[in-house]
Short mmCIF file of C-alpha atoms and ligand atoms in Angstrom, two decimals:
data_model
loop_
_atom_site.label_atom_id
_atom_site.label_comp_id
_atom_site.label_asym_id
_atom_site.label_seq_id
_atom_site.Cartn_x
_atom_site.Cartn_y
_atom_site.Cartn_z
CA MET A 1 -23.78 -3.73 7.53
CA ASN A 2 -26.03 -2.79 4.63
CA ALA A 3 -25.36 -1.07 1.38
CA HIS A 4 -26.62 2.51 1.62
CA ASP A 5 -28.73 3.99 -1.19
CA ILE A 6 -27.41 7.36 -2.27
CA THR A 7 -29.90 7.51 -5.10
CA ASP A 8 -31.55 5.07 -7.44
CA GLY A 9 -28.87 2.60 -8.53
CA VAL A 10 -26.02 4.22 -6.62
CA TYR A 11 -24.94 2.66 -3.34
CA ALA A 12 -22.28 3.42 -0.73
CA ILE A 13 -20.56 0.39 0.74
CA HIS A 14 -17.78 0.44 3.28
CA ALA A 15 -15.58 -1.64 5.52
CA ASP A 16 -14.98 -0.53 9.07
CA ILE A 17 -11.34 -1.18 9.83
CA LYS A 18 -10.59 -1.79 13.49
CA THR A 19 -7.03 -2.82 14.06
CA SER A 20 -3.95 -2.10 16.10
CA ALA A 21 -2.01 -1.85 12.83
CA ARG A 22 -1.15 1.65 11.69
CA PHE A 23 -2.49 3.43 8.62
CA GLU A 24 0.27 3.59 6.01
CA GLY A 25 2.32 1.70 8.59
CA ILE A 26 2.85 5.01 10.43
CA TRP A 27 -0.32 6.59 11.79
CA PRO A 28 -2.30 5.04 14.68
CA ILE A 29 -6.03 4.64 14.11
CA PRO A 30 -7.43 3.96 17.60
CA HIS A 31 -10.90 4.91 16.37
CA GLY A 32 -10.57 2.95 13.16
CA VAL A 33 -10.96 4.09 9.59
CA THR A 34 -13.31 3.18 6.76
CA LEU A 35 -12.61 2.03 3.26
CA ASN A 36 -15.53 3.27 1.17
CA SER A 37 -16.54 2.17 -2.30
CA TYR A 38 -19.52 2.98 -4.45
CA VAL A 39 -21.67 0.79 -6.68
CA VAL A 40 -23.14 2.53 -9.73
CA LYS A 41 -25.67 0.37 -11.60
CA GLY A 42 -26.90 1.08 -15.09
CA ASP A 43 -27.16 -1.67 -17.69
CA LYS A 44 -23.56 -2.27 -16.68
CA THR A 45 -22.24 -2.07 -13.11
CA ALA A 46 -19.20 -0.14 -11.94
CA LEU A 47 -17.50 -0.16 -8.57
CA VAL A 48 -15.77 3.12 -7.78
CA ASP A 49 -12.64 2.38 -5.75
CA LEU A 50 -11.82 -0.86 -4.06
CA ALA A 51 -10.07 -1.90 -0.85
CA LYS A 52 -7.31 -4.00 0.56
CA ASP A 53 -7.99 -7.21 2.41
CA TRP A 54 -7.66 -5.75 5.89
CA SER A 55 -9.54 -6.42 9.12
CA HIS A 56 -12.28 -8.47 7.38
CA SER A 57 -12.87 -5.74 4.80
CA ILE A 58 -13.55 -8.16 1.98
CA ASP A 59 -16.19 -10.05 3.95
CA GLN A 60 -17.84 -6.70 4.68
CA PHE A 61 -17.68 -5.71 1.02
CA GLU A 62 -19.08 -9.01 -0.20
CA ALA A 63 -22.13 -8.74 2.03
CA GLN A 64 -22.85 -5.18 0.93
CA LEU A 65 -22.21 -5.88 -2.75
CA ALA A 66 -24.79 -8.66 -2.48
CA ALA A 67 -27.23 -6.26 -0.81
CA ALA A 68 -26.70 -3.91 -3.77
CA GLY A 69 -27.46 -6.77 -6.16
CA THR A 70 -23.95 -7.35 -7.44
CA SER A 71 -20.71 -9.14 -6.58
CA PHE A 72 -16.98 -9.03 -7.25
CA GLU A 73 -17.53 -11.80 -9.81
CA THR A 74 -20.09 -9.88 -11.89
CA LEU A 75 -18.79 -6.30 -11.90
CA ASP A 76 -18.22 -4.85 -15.35
CA TYR A 77 -15.88 -2.02 -14.32
CA VAL A 78 -13.77 -0.93 -11.38
CA VAL A 79 -12.88 2.75 -11.41
CA LEU A 80 -9.56 3.34 -9.66
CA ASN A 81 -9.46 6.98 -8.63
CA HIS A 82 -6.22 6.38 -6.74
CA LEU A 83 -3.81 3.49 -6.67
CA GLU A 84 -2.58 3.53 -3.09
CA PRO A 85 -3.01 -0.04 -1.90
CA ASP A 86 -5.57 0.78 0.80
CA HIS A 87 -7.92 1.13 -2.21
CA THR A 88 -6.39 -1.39 -4.58
CA ALA A 89 -4.57 -4.25 -2.88
CA PHE A 90 -7.50 -6.58 -3.55
CA LEU A 91 -7.08 -6.12 -7.31
CA THR A 92 -5.09 -9.29 -7.91
CA GLU A 93 -7.71 -11.44 -6.24
CA LEU A 94 -10.52 -9.50 -7.94
CA ARG A 95 -9.00 -10.14 -11.36
CA ARG A 96 -8.61 -13.83 -10.51
CA ARG A 97 -12.29 -14.04 -9.64
CA ASN A 98 -13.45 -11.83 -12.49
CA PRO A 99 -11.02 -11.91 -15.46
CA LYS A 100 -13.29 -9.75 -17.63
CA VAL A 101 -13.65 -6.80 -15.28
CA GLU A 102 -12.25 -3.65 -16.90
CA LEU A 103 -10.06 -1.41 -14.75
CA ILE A 104 -10.26 2.34 -15.34
CA ALA A 105 -7.69 4.88 -14.21
CA THR A 106 -5.54 7.75 -15.45
CA ALA A 107 -2.46 6.93 -17.53
CA LYS A 108 -0.29 7.17 -14.41
CA GLY A 109 -2.78 5.01 -12.54
CA ILE A 110 -2.73 2.33 -15.23
CA ALA A 111 1.08 2.32 -15.04
CA LEU A 112 0.79 1.62 -11.32
CA VAL A 113 -1.72 -1.19 -11.96
CA ARG A 114 0.86 -2.78 -14.21
CA ASN A 115 3.74 -2.21 -11.80
CA PHE A 116 2.06 -3.04 -8.50
CA PHE A 117 -0.18 -5.88 -9.60
CA LYS A 118 1.33 -7.14 -12.87
CA ILE A 119 -2.09 -6.83 -14.49
CA ASN A 120 -1.81 -5.96 -18.19
CA GLU A 121 -5.23 -6.70 -19.71
CA ASN A 122 -8.64 -5.04 -19.70
CA LEU A 123 -7.22 -1.70 -18.70
CA ARG A 124 -8.58 1.67 -19.84
CA GLU A 125 -6.79 4.99 -19.50
CA VAL A 126 -8.96 8.06 -19.00
CA LYS A 127 -8.28 11.76 -18.75
CA THR A 128 -10.23 14.84 -17.73
CA GLY A 129 -13.51 15.02 -19.60
CA ASP A 130 -13.66 11.35 -20.57
CA THR A 131 -16.84 9.51 -19.69
CA LEU A 132 -17.97 5.96 -19.07
CA GLU A 133 -21.50 5.12 -20.20
CA LEU A 134 -23.14 2.49 -18.03
CA GLY A 135 -26.54 2.65 -19.72
CA ALA A 136 -29.93 3.36 -18.14
CA GLY A 137 -28.97 7.01 -17.76
CA LYS A 138 -25.82 6.37 -15.72
CA THR A 139 -22.67 8.12 -16.92
CA LEU A 140 -19.42 8.59 -15.01
CA GLU A 141 -17.19 11.54 -15.86
CA PHE A 142 -13.54 11.77 -14.89
CA PHE A 143 -11.42 14.67 -13.63
CA GLU A 144 -7.69 14.38 -13.10
CA THR A 145 -6.82 15.82 -9.68
CA PRO A 146 -3.14 14.96 -9.32
CA ASN A 147 -1.48 14.62 -5.94
CA ILE A 148 -4.54 14.13 -3.80
CA HIS A 149 -2.94 12.11 -2.77
CA TRP A 150 -0.61 10.60 -5.39
CA PRO A 151 0.26 11.87 -8.89
CA GLU A 152 -2.18 9.49 -10.61
CA THR A 153 -5.24 10.59 -8.67
CA MET A 154 -8.54 11.50 -10.29
CA MET A 155 -12.10 12.05 -9.15
CA THR A 156 -15.24 10.60 -10.70
CA PHE A 157 -18.48 12.50 -11.12
CA ASP A 158 -22.01 11.22 -11.63
CA ARG A 159 -23.35 14.38 -13.22
CA ALA A 160 -26.96 13.26 -13.44
CA ASN A 161 -27.10 12.80 -9.70
CA GLY A 162 -24.45 15.31 -8.65
CA ILE A 163 -22.33 12.73 -6.82
CA LEU A 164 -18.58 13.40 -6.59
CA PHE A 165 -16.53 10.29 -5.82
CA SER A 166 -13.48 12.06 -4.43
CA CYS A 167 -11.34 9.21 -3.03
CA ASP A 168 -8.83 10.51 -0.43
CA ALA A 169 -10.00 14.12 -0.75
CA PHE A 170 -12.61 15.05 1.88
CA GLY A 171 -11.76 11.91 3.84
CA SER A 172 -11.23 11.23 7.52
CA TYR A 173 -10.11 8.66 10.03
CA GLY A 174 -12.78 7.09 12.23
CA SER A 175 -14.99 4.06 11.64
CA LEU A 176 -18.70 4.66 11.01
CA GLY A 177 -20.69 1.56 11.99
CA ASP A 178 -24.06 1.28 10.27
CA ARG A 179 -24.38 4.95 9.38
CA VAL A 180 -22.56 6.72 6.58
CA PHE A 181 -24.44 9.96 5.77
CA ASP A 182 -23.71 13.33 7.36
CA ASP A 183 -27.34 13.80 8.40
CA GLU A 184 -27.20 10.60 10.47
CA PHE A 185 -24.64 11.89 12.97
CA THR A 186 -25.09 14.15 16.00
CA ALA A 187 -23.27 17.42 16.53
CA ASP A 188 -20.95 15.73 19.05
CA GLU A 189 -20.19 12.96 16.58
CA HIS A 190 -19.46 15.52 13.89
CA ALA A 191 -17.07 17.28 16.28
CA PHE A 192 -15.27 13.96 16.75
CA TYR A 193 -15.05 13.29 13.01
CA GLU A 194 -13.86 16.84 12.39
CA ARG A 195 -10.94 16.22 14.74
CA GLU A 196 -10.23 12.94 12.99
CA SER A 197 -10.44 14.61 9.57
CA LEU A 198 -7.91 17.22 10.71
CA ARG A 199 -5.57 14.47 11.94
CA TYR A 200 -6.05 12.60 8.65
CA TYR A 201 -5.36 15.78 6.70
CA ALA A 202 -2.27 16.69 8.73
CA ASN A 203 -0.91 13.14 8.48
CA ILE A 204 -1.76 12.25 4.89
CA VAL A 205 -2.71 15.26 2.79
CA ALA A 206 -0.90 18.31 4.20
CA SER A 207 2.13 17.90 1.92
CA PHE A 208 -0.21 18.36 -1.04
CA SER A 209 -2.24 21.40 0.03
CA THR A 210 -1.33 23.33 -3.10
CA PHE A 211 -2.89 20.55 -5.16
CA VAL A 212 -5.98 20.47 -2.93
CA THR A 213 -6.47 24.16 -3.63
CA LYS A 214 -6.02 23.59 -7.38
CA ALA A 215 -8.51 20.73 -7.36
CA LEU A 216 -11.08 22.76 -5.43
CA ASP A 217 -10.75 25.47 -8.04
CA LYS A 218 -11.07 22.98 -10.89
CA LEU A 219 -14.21 21.45 -9.38
CA LYS A 220 -15.87 24.61 -8.10
CA ASP A 221 -18.42 24.87 -10.90
CA LEU A 222 -19.55 21.25 -10.75
CA PRO A 223 -23.13 20.88 -9.49
CA VAL A 224 -22.12 18.67 -6.56
CA LYS A 225 -24.98 17.46 -4.38
CA THR A 226 -23.16 14.65 -2.61
CA VAL A 227 -19.48 14.29 -1.69
CA ALA A 228 -18.58 10.62 -1.54
CA PRO A 229 -15.01 10.10 -0.31
CA SER A 230 -13.21 6.81 0.18
CA HIS A 231 -12.63 7.32 3.91
CA GLY A 232 -15.30 8.55 6.32
CA ILE A 233 -18.65 10.27 6.10
CA VAL A 234 -20.69 10.61 2.89
CA TRP A 235 -21.93 14.20 2.66
CA ARG A 236 -25.41 14.43 1.13
CA LYS A 237 -27.04 17.11 3.30
CA ASN A 238 -24.20 19.62 3.65
CA PRO A 239 -21.53 18.76 1.07
CA GLY A 240 -20.35 22.36 1.25
CA GLU A 241 -19.29 21.81 4.86
CA ILE A 242 -16.59 19.26 4.07
CA VAL A 243 -15.47 21.21 0.99
CA ALA A 244 -15.10 24.39 3.05
CA ARG A 245 -13.30 22.44 5.78
CA TYR A 246 -10.76 21.08 3.30
CA ALA A 247 -10.26 24.56 1.82
CA ARG A 248 -9.54 25.82 5.36
CA PHE A 249 -7.15 22.94 6.06
CA ALA A 250 -5.35 23.53 2.75
CA GLY A 251 -4.94 27.18 3.66
CA TYR A 252 -3.09 26.43 6.90
CA ASN A 253 0.18 25.79 5.05
CA THR A 254 -0.41 27.78 1.87
CA GLY A 255 -0.70 31.30 3.23
CA SER A 256 -4.12 31.59 4.89
CA PRO A 257 -4.22 32.32 8.62
CA CYS A 258 -4.05 29.38 10.99
CA GLU A 259 -6.18 29.32 14.15
CA LYS A 260 -5.29 31.79 16.89
CA GLU A 261 -3.98 29.18 19.28
CA ILE A 262 -0.68 27.67 20.32
CA CYS A 263 0.45 24.07 20.21
CA VAL A 264 2.99 23.33 22.96
CA ILE A 265 5.26 20.38 22.25
CA TRP A 266 7.71 19.37 24.89
CA GLY A 267 10.12 16.74 26.11
CA SER A 268 12.23 16.83 29.23
CA MET A 269 14.80 14.35 30.49
CA TYR A 270 14.94 15.28 34.18
CA GLY A 271 12.39 18.09 34.53
CA TYR A 272 14.56 21.21 34.03
CA THR A 273 13.14 22.00 30.59
CA LYS A 274 9.68 21.41 32.04
CA GLN A 275 10.35 24.00 34.76
CA GLY A 276 11.11 26.57 32.10
CA LEU A 277 8.12 25.51 30.04
CA ASP A 278 5.79 26.04 33.01
CA ALA A 279 6.86 29.68 33.08
CA VAL A 280 6.22 30.03 29.34
CA ILE A 281 2.75 28.54 29.78
CA ALA A 282 2.03 31.00 32.58
CA GLY A 283 2.83 33.76 30.09
CA ILE A 284 0.53 32.27 27.44
CA GLU A 285 -2.27 31.92 29.97
CA ALA A 286 -1.79 35.51 31.10
CA GLU A 287 -2.51 36.57 27.50
CA LYS A 288 -5.55 34.25 27.39
CA VAL A 289 -4.53 32.49 24.19
CA PRO A 290 -5.84 28.91 23.97
CA TYR A 291 -3.26 26.18 23.70
CA THR A 292 -2.91 22.43 23.35
CA ILE A 293 0.00 20.57 24.91
CA HIS A 294 1.74 17.35 23.97
CA GLN A 295 4.63 15.62 25.70
CA ILE A 296 6.83 13.71 23.32
CA PRO A 297 7.53 10.92 22.71
CA ASP A 298 4.59 9.91 24.96
CA THR A 299 2.06 11.39 22.54
CA ASP A 300 2.26 9.83 19.10
CA ALA A 301 3.41 12.22 16.38
CA SER A 302 0.13 11.71 14.50
CA PHE A 303 -1.79 13.64 17.18
CA VAL A 304 0.94 16.25 17.59
CA LEU A 305 0.79 16.97 13.86
CA ALA A 306 -2.97 17.57 13.98
CA ASP A 307 -2.84 20.24 16.69
CA ALA A 308 0.38 21.78 15.39
CA TYR A 309 -0.98 22.03 11.85
CA ARG A 310 -3.99 24.15 12.76
CA ALA A 311 -2.22 26.35 15.32
CA SER A 312 -0.72 29.70 14.43
CA GLY A 313 1.82 29.42 17.27
CA LEU A 314 4.20 26.70 18.38
CA VAL A 315 6.22 26.26 21.56
CA LEU A 316 9.01 23.74 21.16
CA ALA A 317 10.60 22.85 24.49
CA MET A 318 13.45 20.36 24.53
CA PRO A 319 16.79 19.84 26.22
CA THR A 320 20.07 19.37 24.45
CA TYR A 321 20.78 15.66 24.07
CA GLU A 322 24.29 14.50 23.16
CA TYR A 323 25.20 17.89 21.63
CA LYS A 324 22.02 18.03 19.53
CA MET A 325 18.24 18.28 19.79
CA PHE A 326 16.22 15.94 21.99
CA PRO A 327 15.70 13.13 19.42
CA PRO A 328 11.87 12.96 19.65
CA MET A 329 11.75 16.69 18.82
CA ALA A 330 14.09 16.15 15.87
CA HIS A 331 11.59 13.60 14.61
CA ILE A 332 8.69 16.04 14.98
CA LEU A 333 10.61 18.74 13.12
CA ASP A 334 11.44 16.29 10.37
CA LEU A 335 7.71 15.60 9.96
CA PHE A 336 6.97 19.35 9.96
CA GLU A 337 9.43 19.71 7.11
CA ARG A 338 8.01 16.81 5.13
CA LYS A 339 4.43 18.06 5.63
CA HIS A 340 5.32 21.67 4.82
CA PHE A 341 4.27 23.23 8.12
CA THR A 342 5.12 26.77 7.08
CA GLY A 343 4.16 30.19 8.42
CA LYS A 344 4.22 29.41 12.15
CA LYS A 345 5.13 31.73 14.99
CA VAL A 346 7.52 29.83 17.19
CA LEU A 347 9.26 29.93 20.55
CA ARG A 348 11.97 27.37 21.20
CA LEU A 349 13.39 26.80 24.66
CA GLY A 350 15.29 24.24 26.67
CA SER A 351 18.01 23.45 29.16
CA TRP A 352 21.44 21.98 28.66
CA GLY A 353 23.77 20.16 31.04
CA TRP A 354 27.48 20.20 30.33
CA VAL A 355 27.31 21.82 26.89
CA GLY A 356 24.64 23.11 24.50
CA GLY A 357 24.02 22.10 20.91
CA ALA A 358 20.24 21.90 20.40
CA LYS A 359 20.14 25.53 19.28
CA LYS A 360 22.68 25.02 16.49
CA GLU A 361 20.96 21.95 15.10
CA TYR A 362 17.52 23.56 15.48
CA ASP A 363 18.54 26.77 13.72
CA GLU A 364 19.96 24.79 10.80
CA LYS A 365 16.86 22.61 10.62
CA ILE A 366 14.32 25.43 10.45
CA ALA A 367 16.33 27.73 8.18
CA ASN A 368 13.89 27.17 5.30
CA PHE A 369 10.67 26.70 7.27
CA LYS A 370 9.41 30.30 6.75
CA TRP A 371 8.71 30.62 10.47
CA THR A 372 8.64 33.77 12.59
CA SER A 373 10.68 33.09 15.70
CA VAL A 374 10.44 34.71 19.10
CA GLU A 375 13.98 34.90 20.47
CA SER A 376 14.79 31.46 21.84
CA ALA A 377 15.69 30.85 25.47
CA GLU A 378 18.26 28.39 26.81
CA TRP A 379 19.73 27.89 30.23
CA GLN A 380 22.15 25.55 32.02
CA GLY A 381 20.62 23.05 34.39
CA ALA A 382 17.69 24.34 36.43
CA PRO A 383 16.35 27.78 35.43
CA THR A 384 17.00 30.65 37.84
CA LYS A 385 14.32 33.02 39.10
CA GLU A 386 15.47 35.61 36.56
CA GLU A 387 15.39 33.07 33.74
CA LEU A 388 11.88 32.01 34.73
CA ALA A 389 10.73 35.63 34.59
CA LEU A 390 12.28 35.97 31.13
CA LEU A 391 10.61 32.74 29.98
CA LYS A 392 7.23 33.97 31.14
CA GLU A 393 7.74 37.15 29.15
CA ARG A 394 8.72 35.13 26.07
CA GLY A 395 5.49 33.15 26.44
CA ARG A 396 3.54 36.41 26.56
CA GLU A 397 5.41 37.69 23.53
CA LEU A 398 4.51 34.62 21.48
CA ALA A 399 0.89 34.79 22.61
CA ARG A 400 0.63 38.46 21.62
CA LEU A 401 2.10 37.64 18.22
CA VAL A 402 -0.54 34.94 17.72
CA LYS A 403 -3.34 37.24 18.80
CA SER A 404 -2.18 39.96 16.42
CA GLU A 405 -2.41 37.81 13.30
FE1 FEO B 501 -6.69 6.25 1.00
FE2 FEO B 501 -3.90 7.73 -0.45
O1 FEO B 501 -5.08 6.32 0.02
#
């Protein structure tokens, strides 16, 4: 892969990560992910963000650094917008190869450099408004944007060229191959990356939507011509598209309307809950509300989170299991809580065998979720004809609620 010229003296480089290992040790990346960095060359040379040694990433970086006329050994500065190790784990080896390289981060970022990597020299703390002069007309300006995705996060701006190096913000899963710019991808490819950016957002960023909104407000007057994140596509033709997309995503759990659709999540031990769910789905279909459907635990939670995050409505179908909720659903609800999936319209249903219990645990779990619940439906064993009719009506009721938003 080549380095990609963004403008004179500014290059995008990236590693395509293709691995069966999970992102953050949790989230599957069957379509890969990229680790992006940016070379900014004046009289001095800075690398904005780094990588971890993962799936041949360092070999890929070395080749592209050489194509950009530099190397790990000769860099003057590395700007660390964010210290999560996907962008920094190579620091120890980098410092070994290049003892003079100066590392630049916020005060909280420098503390993490010290704590994670035991590096204590050639460190520079920066705050909002500070600049780094590289010479030859290249200046980098820093903006603290905490909690996108960790408290130490900042963004870096090349004001002369309008390039915003945004790190995790505006990022996505999905490897890129030899192309990196938004104008190099087809509409179908963009649709794919939009889905992967939603999954990335729901998995990684959703807990911090309030901070995304704050950062968007802070940056709104910057003359941004290119959005250069550290995962995924570099936006030089339509940077406003990814900014608007992130604003929409941030709104899903901070008070803006979600999409008028329903995400159905279900698990069934012996098919009785599924029988009831089929009636609910018939009700949803009768109201012509679009829905996605995921059986758990068969579908990984990463994908469930993506569809559930954007949907206004949720159907949660699970049996009672050992006096409590079906464990895979308890796991999903735990993730909803951690990721702040608020404001949903929800129908819960399920069967029980010798005794109930899911309802009690569920009601306690969602007490602070700020959800609007359609009256839940439970039944013993297989649902009767009357119960199926009721379940269909509950499905219609949820669908009408979603449509009315
Ligand atoms: Fe891509 Fe929060 O690290």
